[in-house]
Amino acid sequence: MNSTPSEAAASAPTGELGDLSGHADAPPISLDHAGITELFALLAYGEVAAFYRLAEEARMAPNLSGRINMAAMAAAEMQHYEVLRDALGRRGVDVVPAMTRYASALENYHRLTTPSTWLEALVKTYVGDAMAADFYLQIADVMPDEAAEVVRSVLAETGHSQFVVAEVRAAVTASDRQRHRLALWSRRLLGEAITQAQFVMADHDELVDLVMAGGGLSQMTEFFDRLQNTHNARMQELGLG
Amino acid sequence: MNSTPSEAAASAPTGELGDLSGHADAPPISLDHAGITELFALLAYGEVAAFYRLAEEARMAPNLSGRINMAAMAAAEMQHYEVLRDALGRRGVDVVPAMTRYASALENYHRLTTPSTWLEALVKTYVGDAMAADFYLQIADVMPDEAAEVVRSVLAETGHSQFVVAEVRAAVTASDRQRHRLALWSRRLLGEAITQAQFVMADHDELVDLVMAGGGLSQMTEFFDRLQNTHNARMQELGLG
């Protein structure tokens, strides 16, 4: 993890990316870049894992409306899964074995961030959605149109989690104790997400290569710094900043 | 429960149905029949309850593919829920309070039929889907087009559960013990469903009125006899007959 560009280039399996120096005018990524397959597979497991976690965490909902909102978000994850399964199919890749490689990182993230209250579940939903969007959209921006379209479409409906903002803001406005508690929780979510993202990167050079080329980055740490910055913006939105 | 047509007619809140004698040429049901609202509300709770049960029962899946299939079925339930929520909205009815009236019957059904093995979960999925379809389609046939369209669209995607047939048939072909066990289980599912349907009917005269008028029935017991018959056909399909 924290690979430098030269390490990433040395281990890049495709060898198609001549310029990893971080210039914004880096050549576009080829559609058959192996990192795109891995990114789709990672996303696919992420969607299924999120489905089951939302269904599980909805048990803490104080009422039927909360349970319905969580179920609707979970259902949207499965629609996104199907988009990714089809996109992998077009690349000749069978989704289940491909996504299984990402099971441990994603299951570990969820296991280490099991909420103990409904408010923690809500914050996790919102922050998790936002971190996933930040992570993937950073990469999508310089991917070939066809692949970028897939990534953007599976991140498009995260607006579902907007229902969270009003409930969390109301709770933290009413209670300083809740605000401090949930601010800590939110930082823990970011920390665990970055830890697991680093494990994933350490095991998948194709992804490092894609992220470095895509982000025009000279260091992987820049990528995580950007995640930290957008995370801070989300915390402000939730009244936790 | 087991209301006679005259009881149903006496308690029918709309008073619009002059002919409950069971003739096939009964006048069409009015779109503002109160039973249609109740039917949509019952279906809506059924979809959300099924979502959570599928997500829960998927834990028993032996592999990731099984978990994905269950999650995809659960997601389809939530799409159906949204169709029903919108249909109720067009009738000026707020979905959450309306559906809450059916919570106990549906939660009781699921609680009393909690599977203890993956095969039991699969059979429950298939038989449950089929019973729901039989129940609702019997009624939809003589409903006004606009309302029948809603019912048919939320039952259209039950084909998802076809993935169950191959797995159950293979298991019961290989083992007589499994076949007997799952045949008993399947009969228990039917029994609990009928019990809960009778409780629902006993509490909701509008629904009795709709079913009697819709089915051209002279006795509620005929309605349940028909469910029994189609249930037997499903058991044959699964190799349990």
CSV table of C-alpha atoms in Angstrom, one decimal:
chain,number,residue,atom,x,y,z
A,1,MET,CA,0.0,0.0,0.0
A,2,ASN,CA,1.0,3.6,-0.5
A,3,SER,CA,2.6,2.5,-3.7
A,4,THR,CA,4.6,5.1,-5.5
A,5,PRO,CA,3.8,5.6,-9.2
A,6,SER,CA,7.0,3.8,-10.3
A,7,GLU,CA,6.0,0.8,-8.3
A,8,ALA,CA,2.5,0.9,-9.8
A,9,ALA,CA,3.9,1.2,-13.3
A,10,ALA,CA,6.4,-1.7,-12.7
A,11,SER,CA,3.6,-4.0,-11.6
A,12,ALA,CA,0.9,-2.8,-14.0
A,13,PRO,CA,-0.2,-5.9,-15.8
A,14,THR,CA,-1.4,-4.1,-19.0
A,15,GLY,CA,1.7,-2.0,-19.7
A,16,GLU,CA,-0.4,0.4,-21.7
A,17,LEU,CA,0.0,3.5,-19.6
A,18,GLY,CA,3.1,5.3,-20.6
A,19,ASP,CA,2.5,8.4,-18.4
A,20,LEU,CA,1.9,8.0,-14.7
A,21,SER,CA,3.6,11.2,-13.7
A,22,GLY,CA,0.4,12.8,-12.6
A,23,HIS,CA,-0.1,15.3,-15.4
A,24,ALA,CA,-3.7,16.2,-16.2
A,25,ASP,CA,-3.0,15.5,-19.9
A,26,ALA,CA,-2.2,11.8,-19.2
A,27,PRO,CA,-3.4,9.6,-22.1
A,28,PRO,CA,-6.9,8.2,-21.6
A,29,ILE,CA,-7.2,4.8,-20.0
A,30,SER,CA,-7.8,1.9,-22.4
A,31,LEU,CA,-11.2,0.2,-22.1
A,32,ASP,CA,-9.5,-3.1,-21.7
A,33,HIS,CA,-7.4,-2.0,-18.7
A,34,ALA,CA,-7.5,-4.8,-16.2
A,35,GLY,CA,-8.2,-2.3,-13.5
A,36,ILE,CA,-11.6,-1.6,-14.9
A,37,THR,CA,-12.7,-5.2,-14.5
A,38,GLU,CA,-11.4,-5.2,-10.9
A,39,LEU,CA,-13.1,-1.9,-10.1
A,40,PHE,CA,-16.4,-3.3,-11.4
A,41,ALA,CA,-15.9,-6.5,-9.4
A,42,LEU,CA,-15.1,-4.5,-6.2
A,43,LEU,CA,-18.2,-2.3,-6.8
A,44,ALA,CA,-20.3,-5.4,-7.3
A,45,TYR,CA,-19.3,-7.0,-4.0
A,46,GLY,CA,-19.8,-3.6,-2.4
A,47,GLU,CA,-23.4,-3.4,-3.6
A,48,VAL,CA,-24.3,-6.9,-2.4
A,49,ALA,CA,-22.6,-6.3,1.0
A,50,ALA,CA,-24.4,-3.0,1.3
A,51,PHE,CA,-27.7,-4.7,0.5
A,52,TYR,CA,-27.3,-7.1,3.4
A,53,ARG,CA,-26.0,-4.6,5.8
A,54,LEU,CA,-28.8,-2.1,5.2
A,55,ALA,CA,-31.3,-4.9,5.6
A,56,GLU,CA,-29.7,-5.9,8.9
A,57,GLU,CA,-29.2,-2.4,10.3
A,58,ALA,CA,-32.8,-1.5,9.5
A,59,ARG,CA,-33.8,-3.6,12.5
A,60,MET,CA,-32.8,-0.7,14.6
A,61,ALA,CA,-35.3,1.6,12.8
A,62,PRO,CA,-37.7,3.1,15.3
A,63,ASN,CA,-40.7,2.8,12.9
A,64,LEU,CA,-42.0,1.3,9.7
A,65,SER,CA,-41.1,4.4,7.6
A,66,GLY,CA,-37.5,4.0,8.6
A,67,ARG,CA,-37.5,0.3,7.7
A,68,ILE,CA,-39.1,1.1,4.4
A,69,ASN,CA,-36.4,3.8,3.6
A,70,MET,CA,-33.6,1.4,4.4
A,71,ALA,CA,-35.2,-1.4,2.3
A,72,ALA,CA,-35.6,1.0,-0.6
A,73,MET,CA,-31.9,1.9,-0.4
A,74,ALA,CA,-31.0,-1.8,-0.2
A,75,ALA,CA,-33.1,-2.5,-3.3
A,76,ALA,CA,-31.3,0.2,-5.2
A,77,GLU,CA,-28.0,-1.5,-4.4
A,78,MET,CA,-29.2,-4.6,-6.1
A,79,GLN,CA,-30.2,-2.7,-9.2
A,80,HIS,CA,-26.7,-1.3,-9.3
A,81,TYR,CA,-25.3,-4.8,-8.8
A,82,GLU,CA,-27.2,-5.9,-11.9
A,83,VAL,CA,-25.7,-3.1,-14.0
A,84,LEU,CA,-22.2,-4.2,-12.9
A,85,ARG,CA,-22.9,-7.9,-13.5
A,86,ASP,CA,-24.0,-7.0,-17.0
A,87,ALA,CA,-21.0,-4.7,-17.6
A,88,LEU,CA,-18.6,-7.5,-16.4
A,89,GLY,CA,-20.5,-10.0,-18.6
A,90,ARG,CA,-19.8,-7.7,-21.6
A,91,ARG,CA,-16.1,-7.9,-20.7
A,92,GLY,CA,-16.4,-11.7,-20.7
A,93,VAL,CA,-16.0,-11.9,-16.9
A,94,ASP,CA,-18.2,-14.0,-14.6
A,95,VAL,CA,-19.3,-11.8,-11.8
A,96,VAL,CA,-19.4,-14.2,-8.8
A,97,PRO,CA,-15.8,-15.4,-8.9
A,98,ALA,CA,-14.5,-11.9,-9.8
A,99,MET,CA,-16.3,-10.2,-6.9
A,100,THR,CA,-15.4,-12.9,-4.4
A,101,ARG,CA,-11.8,-11.6,-4.4
A,102,TYR,CA,-13.1,-8.5,-2.6
A,103,ALA,CA,-15.3,-10.2,0.0
A,104,SER,CA,-12.9,-10.1,2.9
A,105,ALA,CA,-12.1,-6.4,2.7
A,106,LEU,CA,-15.8,-5.4,2.4
A,107,GLU,CA,-17.0,-7.8,5.0
A,108,ASN,CA,-14.3,-6.7,7.4
A,109,TYR,CA,-15.2,-3.0,6.9
A,110,HIS,CA,-18.9,-3.8,7.8
A,111,ARG,CA,-18.0,-6.1,10.7
A,112,LEU,CA,-15.7,-3.4,12.2
A,113,THR,CA,-18.3,-0.7,11.8
A,114,THR,CA,-21.4,-2.4,13.0
A,115,PRO,CA,-23.7,0.4,14.4
A,116,SER,CA,-25.1,0.1,17.9
A,117,THR,CA,-27.8,2.7,17.5
A,118,TRP,CA,-30.2,3.8,14.7
A,119,LEU,CA,-28.4,7.2,14.5
A,120,GLU,CA,-25.1,5.4,14.0
A,121,ALA,CA,-26.7,3.3,11.3
A,122,LEU,CA,-28.0,6.4,9.6
A,123,VAL,CA,-24.6,8.1,9.7
A,124,LYS,CA,-23.0,5.0,8.4
A,125,THR,CA,-25.4,4.9,5.5
A,126,TYR,CA,-24.8,8.5,4.5
A,127,VAL,CA,-21.0,8.6,5.1
A,128,GLY,CA,-20.6,5.2,3.5
A,129,ASP,CA,-22.5,6.2,0.4
A,130,ALA,CA,-20.6,9.4,0.1
A,131,MET,CA,-17.2,7.7,0.6
A,132,ALA,CA,-18.0,5.2,-2.1
A,133,ALA,CA,-19.1,7.9,-4.5
A,134,ASP,CA,-15.9,10.0,-3.8
A,135,PHE,CA,-13.8,6.9,-4.3
A,136,TYR,CA,-15.3,5.8,-7.5
A,137,LEU,CA,-16.0,9.1,-9.1
A,138,GLN,CA,-12.4,10.2,-8.7
A,139,ILE,CA,-11.5,7.2,-10.8
A,140,ALA,CA,-14.4,7.5,-13.3
A,141,ASP,CA,-13.5,10.9,-14.4
A,142,VAL,CA,-10.7,9.8,-16.7
A,143,MET,CA,-12.0,6.3,-17.6
A,144,PRO,CA,-13.2,5.6,-21.1
A,145,ASP,CA,-16.8,6.8,-21.6
A,146,GLU,CA,-18.4,3.4,-21.7
A,147,ALA,CA,-16.8,2.3,-18.4
A,148,ALA,CA,-17.3,5.7,-16.7
A,149,GLU,CA,-21.0,5.5,-17.6
A,150,VAL,CA,-21.3,2.3,-15.7
A,151,VAL,CA,-19.6,3.7,-12.6
A,152,ARG,CA,-21.7,6.9,-12.7
A,153,SER,CA,-25.0,5.0,-13.1
A,154,VAL,CA,-24.4,2.8,-10.1
A,155,LEU,CA,-23.6,5.9,-8.0
A,156,ALA,CA,-26.4,8.0,-9.4
A,157,GLU,CA,-29.1,7.0,-6.9
A,158,THR,CA,-27.3,7.6,-3.7
A,159,GLY,CA,-29.7,10.6,-3.2
A,160,HIS,CA,-31.8,8.0,-1.4
A,161,SER,CA,-29.7,8.6,1.6
A,162,GLN,CA,-30.7,12.3,1.7
A,163,PHE,CA,-33.5,11.2,4.1
A,164,VAL,CA,-30.8,10.7,6.6
A,165,VAL,CA,-29.6,14.3,6.8
A,166,ALA,CA,-32.7,15.8,8.4
A,167,GLU,CA,-32.9,13.1,11.1
A,168,VAL,CA,-29.2,13.3,12.0
A,169,ARG,CA,-29.1,17.1,12.0
A,170,ALA,CA,-32.2,17.2,14.3
A,171,ALA,CA,-30.6,14.8,16.8
A,172,VAL,CA,-27.2,16.5,16.9
A,173,THR,CA,-28.8,20.0,17.2
A,174,ALA,CA,-30.7,18.8,20.2
A,175,SER,CA,-27.8,17.1,22.0
A,176,ASP,CA,-24.1,18.0,22.2
A,177,ARG,CA,-23.4,14.5,23.5
A,178,GLN,CA,-24.9,13.0,20.4
A,179,ARG,CA,-22.9,15.3,18.2
A,180,HIS,CA,-19.6,14.4,19.8
A,181,ARG,CA,-20.5,10.7,19.7
A,182,LEU,CA,-21.5,10.7,16.1
A,183,ALA,CA,-18.5,12.8,15.0
A,184,LEU,CA,-16.3,10.2,16.6
A,185,TRP,CA,-18.3,7.5,14.9
A,186,SER,CA,-18.0,9.2,11.5
A,187,ARG,CA,-14.2,9.5,11.9
A,188,ARG,CA,-14.0,5.8,12.7
A,189,LEU,CA,-16.0,5.0,9.6
A,190,LEU,CA,-13.5,7.0,7.5
A,191,GLY,CA,-10.5,5.3,9.2
A,192,GLU,CA,-11.8,1.8,8.7
A,193,ALA,CA,-12.7,2.6,5.0
A,194,ILE,CA,-9.2,3.8,4.3
A,195,THR,CA,-7.6,0.9,6.1
A,196,GLN,CA,-9.7,-1.6,4.0
A,197,ALA,CA,-9.1,0.4,0.8
A,198,GLN,CA,-5.4,0.2,1.4
A,199,PHE,CA,-5.6,-3.6,1.9
A,200,VAL,CA,-7.5,-3.8,-1.4
A,201,MET,CA,-4.9,-1.7,-3.2
A,202,ALA,CA,-2.0,-3.7,-1.7
A,203,ASP,CA,-3.5,-6.9,-3.2
A,204,HIS,CA,-4.6,-5.4,-6.6
A,205,ASP,CA,-1.9,-3.6,-8.6
A,206,GLU,CA,-4.3,-3.2,-11.5
A,207,LEU,CA,-6.5,-1.0,-9.2
A,208,VAL,CA,-3.5,1.1,-8.0
A,209,ASP,CA,-2.5,1.6,-11.6
A,210,LEU,CA,-6.1,2.7,-12.5
A,211,VAL,CA,-6.3,5.1,-9.5
A,212,MET,CA,-2.9,6.7,-10.2
A,213,ALA,CA,-3.6,7.2,-13.9
A,214,GLY,CA,-7.2,8.2,-13.3
A,215,GLY,CA,-6.5,10.7,-10.6
A,216,GLY,CA,-3.5,12.3,-12.1
A,217,LEU,CA,-1.8,11.6,-8.8
A,218,SER,CA,1.9,11.3,-8.0
A,219,GLN,CA,1.3,9.5,-4.7
A,220,MET,CA,-1.5,7.2,-3.4
A,221,THR,CA,-1.6,9.3,-0.3
A,222,GLU,CA,-3.0,12.2,-2.3
A,223,PHE,CA,-5.9,9.9,-3.2
A,224,PHE,CA,-6.6,9.3,0.5
A,225,ASP,CA,-6.1,13.0,1.3
A,226,ARG,CA,-8.9,13.8,-1.1
A,227,LEU,CA,-11.2,11.3,0.5
A,228,GLN,CA,-10.4,12.9,3.9
A,229,ASN,CA,-11.3,16.3,2.5
A,230,THR,CA,-14.7,15.3,1.0
A,231,HIS,CA,-15.4,13.4,4.2
A,232,ASN,CA,-15.0,16.6,6.2
A,233,ALA,CA,-17.5,18.3,3.9
A,234,ARG,CA,-20.1,15.4,4.6
A,235,MET,CA,-19.6,15.9,8.3
A,236,GLN,CA,-20.5,19.5,7.9
A,237,GLU,CA,-23.6,18.6,6.1
A,238,LEU,CA,-24.7,16.3,8.9
A,239,GLY,CA,-24.0,19.0,11.5
A,240,LEU,CA,-21.0,17.0,12.8
A,241,GLY,CA,-18.2,19.3,11.6
B,1,MET,CA,-63.9,-15.8,8.8
B,2,ASN,CA,-65.7,-18.1,6.3
B,3,SER,CA,-68.2,-15.3,5.9
B,4,THR,CA,-71.2,-16.1,3.8
B,5,PRO,CA,-72.1,-13.8,0.9
B,6,SER,CA,-75.0,-12.4,2.7
B,7,GLU,CA,-72.8,-11.4,5.7
B,8,ALA,CA,-70.3,-9.8,3.4
B,9,ALA,CA,-73.0,-7.9,1.5
B,10,ALA,CA,-74.6,-6.8,4.8
B,11,SER,CA,-71.3,-5.4,6.0
B,12,ALA,CA,-70.0,-4.1,2.7
B,13,PRO,CA,-69.1,-0.4,3.3
B,14,THR,CA,-69.6,0.7,-0.3
B,15,GLY,CA,-73.0,-0.7,-1.0
B,16,GLU,CA,-72.3,-0.5,-4.7
B,17,LEU,CA,-72.4,-4.2,-5.4
B,18,GLY,CA,-75.9,-5.4,-6.0
B,19,ASP,CA,-75.0,-8.9,-7.1
B,20,LEU,CA,-73.1,-11.1,-4.8
B,21,SER,CA,-74.8,-14.3,-5.8
B,22,GLY,CA,-71.7,-15.7,-7.6
B,23,HIS,CA,-72.8,-15.3,-11.2
B,24,ALA,CA,-70.0,-14.8,-13.7
B,25,ASP,CA,-72.0,-11.9,-15.1
B,26,ALA,CA,-71.8,-9.9,-11.9
B,27,PRO,CA,-71.4,-6.2,-12.5
B,28,PRO,CA,-67.9,-5.0,-12.6
B,29,ILE,CA,-66.4,-3.7,-9.4
B,30,SER,CA,-66.2,0.0,-9.1
B,31,LEU,CA,-62.8,1.6,-9.0
B,32,ASP,CA,-63.6,3.4,-5.7
B,33,HIS,CA,-64.5,0.1,-4.0
B,34,ALA,CA,-62.9,0.3,-0.5
B,35,GLY,CA,-61.7,-3.2,-0.9
B,36,ILE,CA,-59.2,-2.2,-3.6
B,37,THR,CA,-57.5,0.2,-1.2
B,38,GLU,CA,-57.4,-2.5,1.4
B,39,LEU,CA,-56.0,-5.0,-1.1
B,40,PHE,CA,-53.2,-2.6,-2.1
B,41,ALA,CA,-52.4,-1.9,1.5
B,42,LEU,CA,-52.2,-5.6,2.3
B,43,LEU,CA,-50.0,-6.2,-0.8
B,44,ALA,CA,-47.8,-3.3,0.2
B,45,TYR,CA,-47.1,-4.7,3.7
B,46,GLY,CA,-46.6,-8.1,2.1
B,47,GLU,CA,-43.9,-6.8,-0.1
B,48,VAL,CA,-42.0,-5.1,2.7
B,49,ALA,CA,-42.4,-8.1,5.0
B,50,ALA,CA,-41.2,-10.4,2.2
B,51,PHE,CA,-38.2,-8.1,1.6
B,52,TYR,CA,-37.0,-8.5,5.2
B,53,ARG,CA,-37.7,-12.2,5.3
B,54,LEU,CA,-35.8,-12.9,2.1
B,55,ALA,CA,-32.8,-10.9,3.4
B,56,GLU,CA,-33.0,-12.8,6.7
B,57,GLU,CA,-33.4,-16.2,5.2
B,58,ALA,CA,-30.6,-15.7,2.7
B,59,ARG,CA,-28.2,-16.2,5.6
B,60,MET,CA,-28.8,-19.9,5.1
B,61,ALA,CA,-27.6,-19.8,1.5
B,62,PRO,CA,-24.7,-22.2,1.0
B,63,ASN,CA,-22.9,-19.8,-1.3
B,64,LEU,CA,-22.7,-16.2,-2.7
B,65,SER,CA,-24.8,-17.0,-5.8
B,66,GLY,CA,-27.7,-18.1,-3.5
B,67,ARG,CA,-27.3,-14.9,-1.5
B,68,ILE,CA,-27.4,-12.8,-4.6
B,69,ASN,CA,-30.5,-14.6,-5.9
B,70,MET,CA,-32.3,-14.0,-2.7
B,71,ALA,CA,-31.2,-10.3,-2.6
B,72,ALA,CA,-32.4,-9.8,-6.2
B,73,MET,CA,-35.8,-11.2,-5.2
B,74,ALA,CA,-36.0,-9.0,-2.2
B,75,ALA,CA,-35.1,-6.0,-4.3
B,76,ALA,CA,-38.0,-6.8,-6.7
B,77,GLU,CA,-40.4,-6.8,-3.7
B,78,MET,CA,-39.4,-3.2,-3.0
B,79,GLN,CA,-40.0,-2.2,-6.6
B,80,HIS,CA,-43.5,-3.7,-6.2
B,81,TYR,CA,-44.0,-1.9,-3.0
B,82,GLU,CA,-43.3,1.4,-4.8
B,83,VAL,CA,-45.9,0.6,-7.4
B,84,LEU,CA,-48.4,0.0,-4.6
B,85,ARG,CA,-47.4,3.1,-2.7
B,86,ASP,CA,-48.0,5.2,-5.8
B,87,ALA,CA,-51.3,3.5,-6.6
B,88,LEU,CA,-52.5,4.2,-3.0
B,89,GLY,CA,-51.3,7.8,-3.4
B,90,ARG,CA,-53.4,8.2,-6.5
B,91,ARG,CA,-56.4,7.1,-4.3
B,92,GLY,CA,-55.5,9.7,-1.7
B,93,VAL,CA,-54.3,7.1,0.8
B,94,ASP,CA,-51.0,7.4,2.8
B,95,VAL,CA,-49.4,4.0,2.5
B,96,VAL,CA,-47.7,3.6,5.9
B,97,PRO,CA,-50.8,3.9,8.1
B,98,ALA,CA,-52.9,1.9,5.6
B,99,MET,CA,-50.5,-1.0,5.4
B,100,THR,CA,-49.8,-1.1,9.2
B,101,ARG,CA,-53.3,-2.6,9.7
B,102,TYR,CA,-51.9,-5.8,8.0
B,103,ALA,CA,-48.7,-6.0,10.0
B,104,SER,CA,-49.8,-8.6,12.5
B,105,ALA,CA,-51.2,-11.1,10.1
B,106,LEU,CA,-48.1,-11.0,7.8
B,107,GLU,CA,-45.6,-10.9,10.6
B,108,ASN,CA,-47.4,-13.9,12.2
B,109,TYR,CA,-47.3,-15.8,9.0
B,110,HIS,CA,-43.5,-15.3,8.7
B,111,ARG,CA,-42.8,-15.9,12.4
B,112,LEU,CA,-44.8,-19.2,12.3
B,113,THR,CA,-43.0,-20.3,9.1
B,114,THR,CA,-39.4,-19.5,9.9
B,115,PRO,CA,-37.3,-22.0,7.8
B,116,SER,CA,-34.7,-24.0,9.6
B,117,THR,CA,-32.7,-25.0,6.4
B,118,TRP,CA,-31.8,-23.5,3.1
B,119,LEU,CA,-34.1,-26.0,1.3
B,120,GLU,CA,-37.0,-24.9,3.5
B,121,ALA,CA,-36.2,-21.3,2.8
B,122,LEU,CA,-36.2,-22.0,-1.0
B,123,VAL,CA,-39.5,-23.9,-0.8
B,124,LYS,CA,-41.1,-21.1,1.3
B,125,THR,CA,-40.0,-18.5,-1.3
B,126,TYR,CA,-41.5,-20.5,-4.2
B,127,VAL,CA,-44.7,-21.6,-2.5
B,128,GLY,CA,-45.2,-18.2,-0.9
B,129,ASP,CA,-44.8,-16.4,-4.1
B,130,ALA,CA,-47.2,-18.7,-5.8
B,131,MET,CA,-49.8,-18.5,-3.1
B,132,ALA,CA,-49.6,-14.7,-3.2
B,133,ALA,CA,-50.0,-14.8,-6.9
B,134,ASP,CA,-53.0,-17.2,-6.8
B,135,PHE,CA,-54.6,-15.1,-4.1
B,136,TYR,CA,-54.3,-11.8,-5.8
B,137,LEU,CA,-54.9,-12.9,-9.4
B,138,GLN,CA,-58.1,-14.5,-8.4
B,139,ILE,CA,-59.2,-11.1,-7.3
B,140,ALA,CA,-57.6,-9.1,-10.1
B,141,ASP,CA,-59.5,-10.9,-12.8
B,142,VAL,CA,-62.7,-8.9,-12.3
B,143,MET,CA,-61.3,-5.7,-10.9
B,144,PRO,CA,-61.4,-2.5,-13.0
B,145,ASP,CA,-58.6,-2.4,-15.5
B,146,GLU,CA,-56.6,0.3,-13.7
B,147,ALA,CA,-56.6,-1.6,-10.4
B,148,ALA,CA,-56.0,-5.0,-12.0
B,149,GLU,CA,-53.0,-3.6,-13.8
B,150,VAL,CA,-51.4,-2.6,-10.5
B,151,VAL,CA,-52.0,-6.1,-9.1
B,152,ARG,CA,-50.7,-7.8,-12.2
B,153,SER,CA,-47.6,-5.7,-12.4
B,154,VAL,CA,-46.6,-6.4,-8.8
B,155,LEU,CA,-47.0,-10.1,-9.4
B,156,ALA,CA,-45.3,-10.1,-12.8
B,157,GLU,CA,-41.7,-10.6,-11.6
B,158,THR,CA,-42.3,-13.6,-9.4
B,159,GLY,CA,-40.4,-15.6,-12.1
B,160,HIS,CA,-37.3,-14.7,-10.0
B,161,SER,CA,-38.2,-17.7,-7.8
B,162,GLN,CA,-37.9,-20.1,-10.8
B,163,PHE,CA,-34.2,-20.5,-9.7
B,164,VAL,CA,-35.6,-22.4,-6.8
B,165,VAL,CA,-37.2,-25.3,-8.8
B,166,ALA,CA,-34.0,-26.9,-10.1
B,167,GLU,CA,-32.3,-26.8,-6.7
B,168,VAL,CA,-35.3,-28.3,-4.8
B,169,ARG,CA,-36.0,-30.9,-7.5
B,170,ALA,CA,-32.4,-32.1,-7.4
B,171,ALA,CA,-32.5,-32.4,-3.6
B,172,VAL,CA,-35.8,-34.3,-3.4
B,173,THR,CA,-34.9,-36.6,-6.3
B,174,ALA,CA,-31.7,-37.6,-4.4
B,175,SER,CA,-33.5,-38.1,-1.0
B,176,ASP,CA,-36.9,-39.5,-0.1
B,177,ARG,CA,-36.4,-38.2,3.4
B,178,GLN,CA,-36.0,-34.7,2.0
B,179,ARG,CA,-39.0,-35.1,-0.2
B,180,HIS,CA,-41.2,-36.1,2.7
B,181,ARG,CA,-39.8,-33.4,5.0
B,182,LEU,CA,-40.3,-30.7,2.4
B,183,ALA,CA,-43.8,-31.9,1.4
B,184,LEU,CA,-44.8,-31.6,5.1
B,185,TRP,CA,-43.2,-28.2,5.2
B,186,SER,CA,-45.0,-27.1,2.1
B,187,ARG,CA,-48.4,-28.2,3.5
B,188,ARG,CA,-47.6,-26.3,6.7
B,189,LEU,CA,-46.9,-23.1,4.7
B,190,LEU,CA,-50.3,-23.5,3.0
B,191,GLY,CA,-52.1,-24.0,6.3
B,192,GLU,CA,-50.5,-21.0,8.0
B,193,ALA,CA,-51.2,-18.8,5.0
B,194,ILE,CA,-54.9,-19.8,5.0
B,195,THR,CA,-55.1,-19.3,8.7
B,196,GLN,CA,-53.7,-15.8,8.4
B,197,ALA,CA,-55.8,-15.0,5.3
B,198,GLN,CA,-58.9,-16.0,7.3
B,199,PHE,CA,-57.9,-13.6,10.2
B,200,VAL,CA,-57.4,-10.8,7.7
B,201,MET,CA,-60.8,-11.5,6.1
B,202,ALA,CA,-62.5,-11.6,9.5
B,203,ASP,CA,-61.2,-8.1,10.2
B,204,HIS,CA,-61.8,-6.5,6.8
B,205,ASP,CA,-65.3,-6.9,5.3
B,206,GLU,CA,-64.3,-4.7,2.4
B,207,LEU,CA,-61.9,-7.4,1.3
B,208,VAL,CA,-64.4,-10.2,1.8
B,209,ASP,CA,-66.8,-8.2,-0.4
B,210,LEU,CA,-64.1,-7.8,-3.1
B,211,VAL,CA,-63.1,-11.4,-3.1
B,212,MET,CA,-66.7,-12.7,-3.2
B,213,ALA,CA,-67.7,-10.3,-6.0
B,214,GLY,CA,-64.4,-10.8,-7.8
B,215,GLY,CA,-64.3,-14.5,-7.7
B,216,GLY,CA,-68.0,-15.1,-8.5
B,217,LEU,CA,-68.1,-17.2,-5.4
B,218,SER,CA,-71.0,-18.3,-3.3
B,219,GLN,CA,-68.8,-19.3,-0.3
B,220,MET,CA,-65.5,-18.0,1.0
B,221,THR,CA,-64.5,-21.7,1.4
B,222,GLU,CA,-64.5,-22.0,-2.4
B,223,PHE,CA,-61.8,-19.3,-2.5
B,224,PHE,CA,-59.6,-21.3,-0.1
B,225,ASP,CA,-60.4,-24.6,-2.0
B,226,ARG,CA,-59.0,-22.9,-5.2
B,227,LEU,CA,-55.9,-21.9,-3.3
B,228,GLN,CA,-55.5,-25.5,-2.1
B,229,ASN,CA,-55.8,-26.8,-5.7
B,230,THR,CA,-53.2,-24.5,-7.2
B,231,HIS,CA,-50.9,-25.2,-4.2
B,232,ASN,CA,-51.1,-28.9,-5.2
B,233,ALA,CA,-49.9,-28.0,-8.7
B,234,ARG,CA,-46.9,-26.1,-7.3
B,235,MET,CA,-46.0,-29.1,-5.1
B,236,GLN,CA,-45.9,-31.2,-8.3
B,237,GLU,CA,-43.6,-28.7,-9.9
B,238,LEU,CA,-41.2,-28.9,-7.0
B,239,GLY,CA,-41.3,-32.7,-7.1
B,240,LEU,CA,-43.1,-32.8,-3.8
B,241,GLY,CA,-46.5,-34.0,-5.1
